[in-house]
C-alpha positions as a printed NumPy array, in Angstrom:
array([[ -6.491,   1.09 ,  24.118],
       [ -8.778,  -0.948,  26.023],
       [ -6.986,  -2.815,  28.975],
       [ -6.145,  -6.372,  29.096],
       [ -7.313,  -8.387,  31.56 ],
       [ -4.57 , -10.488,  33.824],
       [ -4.641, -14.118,  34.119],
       [ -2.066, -16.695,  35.028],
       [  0.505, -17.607,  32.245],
       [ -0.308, -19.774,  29.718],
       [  2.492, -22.462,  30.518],
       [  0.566, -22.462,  34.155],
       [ -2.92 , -23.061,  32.257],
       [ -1.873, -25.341,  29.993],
       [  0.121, -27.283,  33.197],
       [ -3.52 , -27.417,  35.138],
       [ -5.216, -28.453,  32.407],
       [ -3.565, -30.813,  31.38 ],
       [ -3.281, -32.215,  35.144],
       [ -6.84 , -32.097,  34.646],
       [ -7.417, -34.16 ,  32.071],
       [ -5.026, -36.581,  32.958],
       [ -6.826, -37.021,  36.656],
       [-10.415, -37.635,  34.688],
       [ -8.906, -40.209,  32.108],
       [ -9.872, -38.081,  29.323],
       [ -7.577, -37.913,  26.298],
       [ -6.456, -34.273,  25.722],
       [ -8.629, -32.178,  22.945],
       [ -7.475, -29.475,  20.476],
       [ -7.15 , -26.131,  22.51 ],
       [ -9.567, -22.894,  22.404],
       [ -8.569, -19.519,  22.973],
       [-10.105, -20.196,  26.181],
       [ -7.31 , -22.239,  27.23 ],
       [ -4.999, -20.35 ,  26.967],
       [ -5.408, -18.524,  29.353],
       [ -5.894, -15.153,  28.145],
       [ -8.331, -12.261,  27.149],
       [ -7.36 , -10.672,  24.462],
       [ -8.838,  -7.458,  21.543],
       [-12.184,  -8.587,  19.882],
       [-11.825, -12.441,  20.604],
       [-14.944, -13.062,  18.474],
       [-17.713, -14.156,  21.654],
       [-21.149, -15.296,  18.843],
       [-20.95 , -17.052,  15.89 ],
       [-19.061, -14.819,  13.465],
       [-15.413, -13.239,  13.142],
       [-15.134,  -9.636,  11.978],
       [-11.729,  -8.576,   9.424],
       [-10.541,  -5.583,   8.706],
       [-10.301,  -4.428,   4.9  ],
       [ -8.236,  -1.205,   4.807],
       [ -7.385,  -0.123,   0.974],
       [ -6.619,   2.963,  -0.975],
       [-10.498,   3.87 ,  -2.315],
       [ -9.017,   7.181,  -2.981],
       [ -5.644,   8.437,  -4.214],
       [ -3.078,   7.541,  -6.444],
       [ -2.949,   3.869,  -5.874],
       [ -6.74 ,   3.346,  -5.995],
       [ -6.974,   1.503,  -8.815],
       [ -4.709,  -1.365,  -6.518],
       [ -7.248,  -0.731,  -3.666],
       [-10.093,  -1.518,  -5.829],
       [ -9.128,  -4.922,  -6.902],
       [ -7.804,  -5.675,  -3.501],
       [-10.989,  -5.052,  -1.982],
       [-12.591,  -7.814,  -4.792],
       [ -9.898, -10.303,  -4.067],
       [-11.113,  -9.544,   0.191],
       [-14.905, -10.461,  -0.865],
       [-13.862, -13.632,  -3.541],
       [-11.831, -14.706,  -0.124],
       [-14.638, -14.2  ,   2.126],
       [-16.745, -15.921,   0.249],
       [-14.441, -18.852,  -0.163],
       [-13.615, -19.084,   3.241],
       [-17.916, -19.054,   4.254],
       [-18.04 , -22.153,   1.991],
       [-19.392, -19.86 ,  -1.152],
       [-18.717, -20.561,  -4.783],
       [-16.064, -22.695,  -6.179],
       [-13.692, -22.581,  -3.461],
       [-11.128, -21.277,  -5.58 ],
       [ -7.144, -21.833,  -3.595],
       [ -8.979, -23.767,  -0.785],
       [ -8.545, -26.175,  -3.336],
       [ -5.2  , -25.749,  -4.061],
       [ -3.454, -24.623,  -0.754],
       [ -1.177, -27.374,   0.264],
       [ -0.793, -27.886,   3.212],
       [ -4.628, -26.576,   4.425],
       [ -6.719, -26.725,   7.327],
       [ -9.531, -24.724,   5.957],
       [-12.862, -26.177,   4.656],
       [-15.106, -23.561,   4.06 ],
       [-17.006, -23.419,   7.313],
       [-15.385, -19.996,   8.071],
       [-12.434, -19.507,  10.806],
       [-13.004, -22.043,  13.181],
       [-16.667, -22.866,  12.988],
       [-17.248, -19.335,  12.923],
       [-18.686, -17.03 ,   9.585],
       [-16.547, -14.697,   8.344],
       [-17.571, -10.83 ,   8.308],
       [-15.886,  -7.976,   7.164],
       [-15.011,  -4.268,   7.448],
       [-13.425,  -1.401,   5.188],
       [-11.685,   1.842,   5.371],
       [-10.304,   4.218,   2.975],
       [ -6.332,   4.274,   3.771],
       [ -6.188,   7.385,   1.131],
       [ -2.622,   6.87 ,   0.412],
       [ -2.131,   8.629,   3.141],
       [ -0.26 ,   7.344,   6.325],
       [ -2.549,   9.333,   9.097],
       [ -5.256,   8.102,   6.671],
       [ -4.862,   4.373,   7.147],
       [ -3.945,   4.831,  10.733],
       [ -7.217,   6.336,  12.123],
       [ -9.03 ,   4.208,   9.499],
       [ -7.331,   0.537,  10.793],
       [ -7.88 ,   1.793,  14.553],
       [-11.756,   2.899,  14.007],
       [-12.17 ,  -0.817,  12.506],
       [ -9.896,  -2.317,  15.61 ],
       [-11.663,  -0.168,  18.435],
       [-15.238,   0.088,  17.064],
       [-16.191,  -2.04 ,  14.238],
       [-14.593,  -5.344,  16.712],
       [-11.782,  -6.002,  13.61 ],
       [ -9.233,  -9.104,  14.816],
       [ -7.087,  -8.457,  11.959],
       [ -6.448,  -5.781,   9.51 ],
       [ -5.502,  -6.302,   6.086],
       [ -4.597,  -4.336,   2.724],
       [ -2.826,  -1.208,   1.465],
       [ -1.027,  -0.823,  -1.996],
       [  1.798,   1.462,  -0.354],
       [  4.695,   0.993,   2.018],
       [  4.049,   4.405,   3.79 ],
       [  0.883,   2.967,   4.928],
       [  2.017,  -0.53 ,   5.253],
       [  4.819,   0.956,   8.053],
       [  2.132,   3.08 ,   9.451],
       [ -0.6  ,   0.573,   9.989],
       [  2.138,  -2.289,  10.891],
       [  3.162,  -0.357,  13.865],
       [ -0.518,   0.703,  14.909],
       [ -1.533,  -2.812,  14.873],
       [  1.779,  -3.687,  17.236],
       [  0.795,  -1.528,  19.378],
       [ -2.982,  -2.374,  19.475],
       [ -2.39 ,  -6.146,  19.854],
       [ -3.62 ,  -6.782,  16.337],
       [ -2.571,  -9.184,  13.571],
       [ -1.664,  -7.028,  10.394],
       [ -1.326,  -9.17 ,   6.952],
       [ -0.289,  -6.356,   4.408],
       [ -1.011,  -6.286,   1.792],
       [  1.057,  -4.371,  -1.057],
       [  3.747,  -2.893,  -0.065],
       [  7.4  ,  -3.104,  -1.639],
       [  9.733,  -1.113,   0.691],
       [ 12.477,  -3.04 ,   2.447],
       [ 11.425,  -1.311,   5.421],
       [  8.268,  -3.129,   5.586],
       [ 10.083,  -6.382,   6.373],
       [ 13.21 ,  -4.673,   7.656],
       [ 13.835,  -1.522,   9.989],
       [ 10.545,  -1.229,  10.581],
       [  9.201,  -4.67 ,  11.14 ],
       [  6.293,  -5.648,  14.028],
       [  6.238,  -9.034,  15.268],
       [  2.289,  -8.314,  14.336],
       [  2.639,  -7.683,  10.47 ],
       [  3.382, -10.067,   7.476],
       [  4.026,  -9.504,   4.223],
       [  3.598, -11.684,   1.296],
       [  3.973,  -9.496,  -1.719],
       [  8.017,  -9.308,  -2.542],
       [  9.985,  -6.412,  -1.85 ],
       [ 12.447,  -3.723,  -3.577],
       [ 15.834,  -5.99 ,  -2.633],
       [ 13.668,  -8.541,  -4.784],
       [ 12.989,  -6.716,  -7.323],
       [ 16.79 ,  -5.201,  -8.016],
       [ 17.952,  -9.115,  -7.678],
       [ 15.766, -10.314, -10.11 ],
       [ 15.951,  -7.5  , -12.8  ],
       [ 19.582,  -6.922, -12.477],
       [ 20.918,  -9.941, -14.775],
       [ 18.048,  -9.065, -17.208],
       [ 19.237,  -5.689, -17.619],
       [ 22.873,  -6.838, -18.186],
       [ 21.978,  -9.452, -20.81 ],
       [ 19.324,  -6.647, -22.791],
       [ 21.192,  -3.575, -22.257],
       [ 24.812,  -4.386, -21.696],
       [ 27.295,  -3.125, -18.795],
       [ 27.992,  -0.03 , -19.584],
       [ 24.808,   2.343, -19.008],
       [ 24.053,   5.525, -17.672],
       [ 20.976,   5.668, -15.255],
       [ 18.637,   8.612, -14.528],
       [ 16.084,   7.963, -11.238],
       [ 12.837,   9.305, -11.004],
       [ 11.897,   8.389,  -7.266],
       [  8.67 ,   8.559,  -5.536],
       [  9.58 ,  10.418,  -2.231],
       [  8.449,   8.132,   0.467],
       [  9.819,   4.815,   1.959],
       [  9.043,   2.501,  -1.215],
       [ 10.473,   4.845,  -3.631],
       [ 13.949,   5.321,  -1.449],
       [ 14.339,   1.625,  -1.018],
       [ 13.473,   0.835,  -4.696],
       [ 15.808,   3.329,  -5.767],
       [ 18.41 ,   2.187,  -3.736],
       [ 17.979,  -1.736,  -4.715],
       [ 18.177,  -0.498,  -8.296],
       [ 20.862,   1.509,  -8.004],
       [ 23.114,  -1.195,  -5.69 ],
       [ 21.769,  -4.067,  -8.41 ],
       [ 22.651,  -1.854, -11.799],
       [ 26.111,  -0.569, -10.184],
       [ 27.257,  -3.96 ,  -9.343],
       [ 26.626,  -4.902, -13.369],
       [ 29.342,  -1.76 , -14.157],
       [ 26.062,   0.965, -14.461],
       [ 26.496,   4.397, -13.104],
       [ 23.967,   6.448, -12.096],
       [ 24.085,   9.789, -13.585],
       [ 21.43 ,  11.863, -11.406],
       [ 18.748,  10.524,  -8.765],
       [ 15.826,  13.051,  -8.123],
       [ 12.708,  12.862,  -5.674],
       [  9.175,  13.103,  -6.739],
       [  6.336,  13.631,  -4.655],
       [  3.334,  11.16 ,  -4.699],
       [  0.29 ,  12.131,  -6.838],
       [  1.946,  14.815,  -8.844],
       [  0.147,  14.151, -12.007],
       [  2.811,  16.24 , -14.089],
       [  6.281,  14.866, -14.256],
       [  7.056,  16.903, -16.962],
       [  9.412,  19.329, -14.864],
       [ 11.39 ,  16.146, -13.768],
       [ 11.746,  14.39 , -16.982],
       [ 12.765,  17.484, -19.21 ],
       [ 16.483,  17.649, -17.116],
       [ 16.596,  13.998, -18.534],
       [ 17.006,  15.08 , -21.629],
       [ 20.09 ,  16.985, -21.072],
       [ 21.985,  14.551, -18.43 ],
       [ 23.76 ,  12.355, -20.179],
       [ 21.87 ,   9.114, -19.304],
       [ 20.432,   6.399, -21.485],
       [ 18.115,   4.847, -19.238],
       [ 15.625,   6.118, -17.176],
       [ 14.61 ,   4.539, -14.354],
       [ 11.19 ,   5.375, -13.403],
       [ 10.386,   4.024,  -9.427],
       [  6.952,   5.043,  -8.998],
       [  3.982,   3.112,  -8.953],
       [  0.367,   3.438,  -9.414],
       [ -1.034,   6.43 , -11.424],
       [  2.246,   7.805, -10.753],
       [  4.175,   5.484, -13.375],
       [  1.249,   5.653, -15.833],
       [  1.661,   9.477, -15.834],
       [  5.396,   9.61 , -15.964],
       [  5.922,   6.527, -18.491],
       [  2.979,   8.471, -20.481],
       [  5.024,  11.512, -20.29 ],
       [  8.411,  10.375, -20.508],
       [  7.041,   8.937, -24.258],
       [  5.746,  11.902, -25.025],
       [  8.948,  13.964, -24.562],
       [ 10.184,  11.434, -26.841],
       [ 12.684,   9.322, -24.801],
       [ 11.654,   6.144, -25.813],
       [ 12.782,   7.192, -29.652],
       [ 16.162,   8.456, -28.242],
       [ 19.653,   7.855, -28.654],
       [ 22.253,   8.609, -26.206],
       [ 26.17 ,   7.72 , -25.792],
       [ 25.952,   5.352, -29.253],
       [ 23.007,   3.742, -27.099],
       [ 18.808,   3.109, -27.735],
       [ 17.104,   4.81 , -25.022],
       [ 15.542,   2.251, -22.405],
       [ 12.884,   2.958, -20.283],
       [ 12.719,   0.606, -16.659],
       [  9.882,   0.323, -14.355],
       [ 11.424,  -1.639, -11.561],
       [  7.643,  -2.641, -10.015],
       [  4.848,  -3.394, -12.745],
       [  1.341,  -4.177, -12.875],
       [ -0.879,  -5.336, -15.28 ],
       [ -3.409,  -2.313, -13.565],
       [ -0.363,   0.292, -14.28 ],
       [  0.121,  -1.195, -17.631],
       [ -3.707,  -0.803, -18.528],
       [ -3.562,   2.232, -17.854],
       [ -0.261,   3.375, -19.53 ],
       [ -1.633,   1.375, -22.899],
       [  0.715,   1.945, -25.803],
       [  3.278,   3.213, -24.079],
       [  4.153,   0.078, -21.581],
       [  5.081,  -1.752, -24.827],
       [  8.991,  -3.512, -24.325],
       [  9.331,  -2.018, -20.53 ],
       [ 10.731,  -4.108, -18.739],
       [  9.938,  -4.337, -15.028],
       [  9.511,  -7.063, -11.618],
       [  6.179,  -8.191, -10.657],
       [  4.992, -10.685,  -7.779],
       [  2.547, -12.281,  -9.844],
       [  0.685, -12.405, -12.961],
       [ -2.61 , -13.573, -13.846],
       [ -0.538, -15.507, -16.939],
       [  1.16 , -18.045, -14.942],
       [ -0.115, -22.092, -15.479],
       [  0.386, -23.456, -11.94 ],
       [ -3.014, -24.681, -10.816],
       [ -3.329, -21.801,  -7.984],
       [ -2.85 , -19.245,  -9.486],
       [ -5.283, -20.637, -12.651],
       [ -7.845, -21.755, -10.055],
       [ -7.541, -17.827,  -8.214],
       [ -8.128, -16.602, -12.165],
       [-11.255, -18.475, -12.865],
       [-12.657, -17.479,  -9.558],
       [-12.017, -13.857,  -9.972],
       [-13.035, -14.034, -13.085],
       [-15.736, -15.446, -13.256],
       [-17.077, -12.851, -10.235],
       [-15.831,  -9.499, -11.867],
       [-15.661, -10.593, -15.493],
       [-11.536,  -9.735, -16.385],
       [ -8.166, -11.28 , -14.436],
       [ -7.076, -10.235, -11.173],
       [ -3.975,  -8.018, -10.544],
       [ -1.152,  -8.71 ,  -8.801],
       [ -2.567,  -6.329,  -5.804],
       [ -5.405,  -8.572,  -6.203],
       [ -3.759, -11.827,  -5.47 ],
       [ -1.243, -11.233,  -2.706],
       [ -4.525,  -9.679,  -0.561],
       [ -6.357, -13.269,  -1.614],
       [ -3.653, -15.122,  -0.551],
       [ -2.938, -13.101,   2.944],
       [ -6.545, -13.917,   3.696],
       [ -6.189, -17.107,   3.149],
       [ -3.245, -17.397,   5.022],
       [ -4.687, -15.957,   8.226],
       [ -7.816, -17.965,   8.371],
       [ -5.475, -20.998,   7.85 ],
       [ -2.979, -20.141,  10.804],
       [ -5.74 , -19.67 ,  13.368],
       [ -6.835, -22.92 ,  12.291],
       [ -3.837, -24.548,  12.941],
       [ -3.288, -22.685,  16.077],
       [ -6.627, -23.785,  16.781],
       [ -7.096, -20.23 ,  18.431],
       [ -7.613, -16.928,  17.157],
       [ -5.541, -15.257,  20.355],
       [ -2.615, -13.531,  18.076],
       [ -0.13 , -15.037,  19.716],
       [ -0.521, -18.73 ,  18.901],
       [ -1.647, -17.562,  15.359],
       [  1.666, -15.432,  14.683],
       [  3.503, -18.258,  15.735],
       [  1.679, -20.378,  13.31 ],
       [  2.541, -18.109,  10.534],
       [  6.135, -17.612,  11.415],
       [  8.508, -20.17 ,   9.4  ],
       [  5.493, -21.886,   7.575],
       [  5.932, -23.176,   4.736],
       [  3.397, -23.05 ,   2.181],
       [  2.583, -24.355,  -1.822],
       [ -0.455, -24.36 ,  -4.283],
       [ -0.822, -20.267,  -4.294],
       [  1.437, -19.152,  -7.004],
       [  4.413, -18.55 ,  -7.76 ],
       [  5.623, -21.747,  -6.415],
       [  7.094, -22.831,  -3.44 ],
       [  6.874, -20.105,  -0.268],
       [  7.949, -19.562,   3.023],
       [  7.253, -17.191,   6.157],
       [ 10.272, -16.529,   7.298],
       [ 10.258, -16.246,  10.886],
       [ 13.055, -13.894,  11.128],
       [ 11.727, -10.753,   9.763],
       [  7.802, -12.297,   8.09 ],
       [  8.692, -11.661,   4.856],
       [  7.721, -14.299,   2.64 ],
       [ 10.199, -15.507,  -0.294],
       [  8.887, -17.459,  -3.568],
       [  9.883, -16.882,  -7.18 ],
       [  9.643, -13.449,  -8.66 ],
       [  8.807, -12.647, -12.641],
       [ 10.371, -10.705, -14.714],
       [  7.848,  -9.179, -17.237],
       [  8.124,  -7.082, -20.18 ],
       [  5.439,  -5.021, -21.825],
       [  3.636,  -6.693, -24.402],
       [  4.673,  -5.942, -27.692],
       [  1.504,  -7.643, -29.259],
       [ -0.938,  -8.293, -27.081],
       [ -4.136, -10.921, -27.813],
       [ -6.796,  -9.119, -25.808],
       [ -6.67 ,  -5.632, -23.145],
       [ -5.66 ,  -8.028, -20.171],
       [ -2.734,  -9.879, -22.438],
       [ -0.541,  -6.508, -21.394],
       [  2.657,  -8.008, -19.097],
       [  4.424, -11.397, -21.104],
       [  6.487, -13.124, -18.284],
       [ 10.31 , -13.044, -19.132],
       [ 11.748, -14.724, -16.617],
       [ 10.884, -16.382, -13.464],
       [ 13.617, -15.635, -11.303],
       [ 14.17 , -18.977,  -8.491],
       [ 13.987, -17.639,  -4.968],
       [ 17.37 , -18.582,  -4.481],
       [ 18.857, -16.101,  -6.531],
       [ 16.652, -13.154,  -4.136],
       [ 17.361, -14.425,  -1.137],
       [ 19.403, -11.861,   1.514],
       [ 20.001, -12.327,   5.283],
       [ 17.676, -10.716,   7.182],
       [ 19.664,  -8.614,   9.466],
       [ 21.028,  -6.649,   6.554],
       [ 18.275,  -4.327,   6.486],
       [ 17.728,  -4.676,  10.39 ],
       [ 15.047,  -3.77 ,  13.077],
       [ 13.291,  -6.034,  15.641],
       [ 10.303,  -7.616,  15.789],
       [  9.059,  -6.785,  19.091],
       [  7.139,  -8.819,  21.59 ],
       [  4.171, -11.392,  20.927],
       [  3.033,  -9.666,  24.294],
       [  1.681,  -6.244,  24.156],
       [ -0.044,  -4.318,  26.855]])
């Protein structure tokens, strides 16, 4: 890590200058970076500002990474004062006007996080240390979310994840340096719970399939605490490792357990592979304890369901957002997209958009891009026009809270994108949670 250069503090600077200005008569401006007193990683010194795009190219969650490196370019371009503008128009409140981040053009950078944790890491600090990155965005899983979150801490360097869905994200493991907007697994269990009650009735027997990393033992763990609660037992929980490609060793003890729902809490490729197999072995046509068979995906996609086809039909599952919804934002985000890459975004798509966004806008209220001022211009803000309704930053922990959908696989869809029909959308209010429940600390807005 390159070394910071020391300076007086920035209540000193701001003292002086002010003095300053008072002793000339001249009324006080909107403050630079420069005034505050402090050097800081990549402050952008010519006439553009350089982010850092880190997504899964390669992997099991690649399809995600794909679209979220779309929504990056549609936001760049928005942000340079390209095409329709798309959310700038829509973002209330806003201080951008598509002149780029303060007055200056907006570049960009990518790495391949892999799905892999080391991955990401090397690939966010190469971008940071080399390529002059001032923030690093993206990532479509929580291992990598967690990894990159604390790199970035440590580095002095604004992370705005992008998917990730593990409590820890927002919870043990949260940086004072990382954001999240996308929802996460306590969400997900809070919103799907009284869903599951009302379509399936109290008295269940659940089977977990579990990805084996962060996301999948905090998703499983929501479920399970959500579904209990509602009189559910869980009959048998078992660990899967990412990318597998066949599940059929871990569905076929399924068959034998005594449950009549499985629960499948993997994402990506992963759930179109297991769903796909899970059908096959004939589940879905099953009767168990008097009961129809269900099938839950606790985190859906329209990208997972695309890929699943036939088989996502009546699953019911949580999403963040979906390309469906009739608020202008999220319609003005849809013609944008697709009018660039000819089909609707994903969800992965639209919570990278909208942490772009989101950045950009903070430094311009900050009126700085030094991290400091800009996290604290992020923290607590309160935002509308994006989706999903009203949202908040919550400076506690920078998770973000908004409404979350319920969605169901469509029985009889109208065209290959009409895959997810929107059952409910659950109020905020009803996902809320303290945030010390799932603790950690945020750290300082100072690093060395």
């Amino acid at each position: 890590m390159s070394e910071r250069k020391d300076g007086p503090s920035r209540r000193k600077v701001l003292k002086g200058a002010a003095a300053g200005l008072v002793t000339a008569g001249v009324a006080p401006t909107i403050l630079t970076s420069t005034a505050f007193g402090q050097s800081y990683r990549n402050e952008p010194t010519g006439d553009t500002v350089t982010l850092g795009f880190n997504v899964p190219q390669t992997g099991a969650y690649a399809d995600e990474g794909a679209d979220e490196l779309r929504a990056y370019e549609l936001a760049v371009e928005h942000l340079n004062g390209e095409g329709d503008g798309g959310m700038l128009n829509t973002m209330q409140p806003s201080s951008l006007n598509g002149t780029g981040i303060l007055g200056k053009k907006v570049a960009y950078v990518t790495g391949d996080t892999q799905t892999k944790s080391d991955a990401a890491r090397a690939s966010a600090k190469r971008m940071i240390e080399k390529d002059g990155a001032l923030m690093i965005t993206g990532g479509s899983s929580s291992g990598v979310a967690v990894a990159v979150q604390g790199l970035c801490q440590e580095m002095g360097t604004i992370f705005m994840a992008g998917l990730t869905h593990s409590n820890d994200t927002t919870g043990k493991d949260k940086r004072r340096y990382g954001f999240r907007h996308f929802f996460n697994a306590y969400m997900s269990g809070a919103a799907l719970g009284p869903v599951l009650a009302a379509e399936y009735g109290t008295d269940r027997r659940a089977y977990h399939l579990t990805a084996d990393y962060t996301w999948g033992w905090t998703q499983e763990e929501s479920m399970r605490n959500a579904t209990e609660a509602l009189g559910w037992e869980t009959a048998e929980a078992v660990k899967t490792p990412v990318g597998a490609g066949d599940f059929s060793q871990y569905i076929t003890p399924v068959l034998n357990s005594g449950a009549d729902v499985l629960i499948l809490n993997h994402y990506g490729r992963d759930m179109v592979n297991s769903l796909t197999q899970a059908i096959q072995f004939g589940l879905k046509d099953r009767q168990s304890n008097g009961k129809d068979f269900q099938i839950v995906v606790p985190l859906f996609s329209r990208l997972m369901a695309q890929g699943a086809g036939e088989n996502i039909k009546g699953i019911l599952g949580s999403a963040n957002w979906n390309w469906s919804l009739q608020d202008a934002g999220s319609q003005a985000f849809v013609k944008s997209f697709g009018a660039k890459y000819g089909f609707p975004p994903s969800m992965a798509a639209h919570t990278c958009y909208v942490q772009a966004l989101l950045y950009a806008d903070a430094c311009e209220r900050a009126g700085t891009f030094y991290p400091v001022e800009v996290i604290k211009a992020l923290e607590g803000h309160k935002f509308d026009g994006m989706g999903n309704g009203a949202t908040e930053y919550r400076a506690e922990d920078h998770q973000c809270f908004k409404d979350v959908l319920v969605v169901r696989g469509n029985e009889n869809p109208t065209s290959q994108f009409d895959l997810l029909n929107v059952v409910q959308q659950v109020p905020r209010a009803q996902v809320e949670y303290d945030a010390s429940i799932f603790g950690g600390e945020l750290g300082p807005y100072e690093v060395s």
